[in-house]
Coordinates of C-alpha atoms in Angstrom, one line a residue:
X193 CA -28.9 -23.6 -33.5
X194 CA -31.4 -23.9 -30.6
X195 CA -33.7 -26.6 -29.4
X196 CA -37.2 -25.5 -30.3
X197 CA -39.7 -24.6 -27.6
X198 CA -42.1 -27.0 -29.3
X199 CA -39.9 -30.1 -28.6
X200 CA -39.2 -28.8 -25.1
X201 CA -42.9 -28.8 -24.4
X202 CA -43.3 -32.3 -26.0
X203 CA -40.5 -33.6 -23.7
X204 CA -42.1 -32.0 -20.6
X205 CA -45.5 -33.5 -21.5
X206 CA -44.0 -37.0 -22.2
X207 CA -41.9 -37.0 -19.0
X208 CA -44.6 -35.7 -16.7
X209 CA -43.7 -33.5 -13.8
X210 CA -42.8 -35.0 -10.4
X211 CA -41.4 -33.1 -7.5
X212 CA -40.2 -36.2 -5.7
X213 CA -37.4 -38.4 -6.8
X214 CA -38.3 -41.9 -7.9
X215 CA -36.3 -44.9 -9.1
X216 CA -37.0 -46.7 -12.4
X217 CA -36.7 -50.4 -12.9
X218 CA -33.3 -49.6 -14.6
X219 CA -32.0 -48.4 -11.2
X220 CA -31.7 -44.8 -12.4
X221 CA -33.4 -42.1 -10.2
X222 CA -35.4 -39.3 -11.8
X223 CA -37.0 -36.0 -10.6
X224 CA -38.8 -33.1 -12.3
X225 CA -39.3 -33.5 -16.0
X226 CA -37.1 -36.6 -16.5
X227 CA -33.9 -35.3 -15.0
X228 CA -31.6 -38.2 -14.2
X229 CA -30.2 -37.8 -10.7
X230 CA -26.5 -38.5 -10.8
X231 CA -24.5 -37.2 -7.9
X232 CA -27.0 -34.6 -6.7
X233 CA -28.9 -35.2 -3.5
X234 CA -32.4 -34.4 -4.8
X235 CA -35.4 -35.9 -3.1
X236 CA -38.1 -33.1 -3.3
X237 CA -38.0 -29.9 -5.4
X238 CA -40.4 -27.1 -6.2
X239 CA -41.8 -26.9 -9.7
X240 CA -39.6 -23.8 -10.3
X241 CA -36.5 -25.8 -9.3
X242 CA -37.6 -28.7 -11.6
X243 CA -38.0 -26.3 -14.5
X244 CA -34.5 -24.9 -13.9
X245 CA -33.1 -28.5 -13.9
X246 CA -34.9 -29.1 -17.2
X247 CA -33.5 -25.9 -18.7
X248 CA -30.0 -26.8 -17.6
X249 CA -30.4 -30.3 -19.2
X250 CA -31.6 -28.6 -22.4
X251 CA -28.8 -26.1 -22.4
X252 CA -26.2 -28.9 -22.0
X253 CA -27.7 -30.9 -24.9
X254 CA -27.9 -27.8 -27.0
X255 CA -24.2 -27.1 -26.5
X256 CA -23.3 -30.7 -27.2
X257 CA -25.2 -30.8 -30.5
X258 CA -23.7 -27.4 -31.6
X259 CA -20.3 -28.8 -30.9
X260 CA -21.0 -31.9 -33.0
X261 CA -22.7 -30.2 -35.9
X262 CA -20.6 -27.2 -37.1
X263 CA -22.9 -26.7 -40.1
X264 CA -26.6 -26.0 -39.7
X265 CA -28.9 -29.0 -40.0
X266 CA -32.7 -28.9 -40.4
X267 CA -34.5 -27.8 -37.2
X268 CA -36.6 -31.0 -37.0
X269 CA -33.4 -33.1 -37.1
X270 CA -31.8 -31.0 -34.4
X271 CA -34.9 -31.4 -32.2
X272 CA -35.1 -35.2 -32.8
X273 CA -31.5 -35.6 -31.8
X274 CA -32.1 -33.4 -28.7
X275 CA -35.0 -35.6 -27.8
X276 CA -33.1 -38.8 -28.2
X277 CA -30.2 -37.6 -26.1
X278 CA -32.6 -36.4 -23.4
X279 CA -34.4 -39.7 -23.4
X280 CA -31.2 -41.8 -23.3
X281 CA -29.7 -39.6 -20.6

């Protein structure tokens, strides 16, 4: 299964684009469309680089969910799980 383009757009809209890194009250740092900065040294990126990071995050979540769910589940369930995983980090 694949994460739908619709939920990807919803996530992008909800997380708003920022090319500069910023730190949340939780102590986690973010950049782009909600990408959590872990060990990377990211302070400023282009929009294209931020989209690439988002796509990489979505690809990871997609692989994770397909590993967990061997049988197909409804698309809306798959998308909700992807959204929750992305939001939790």
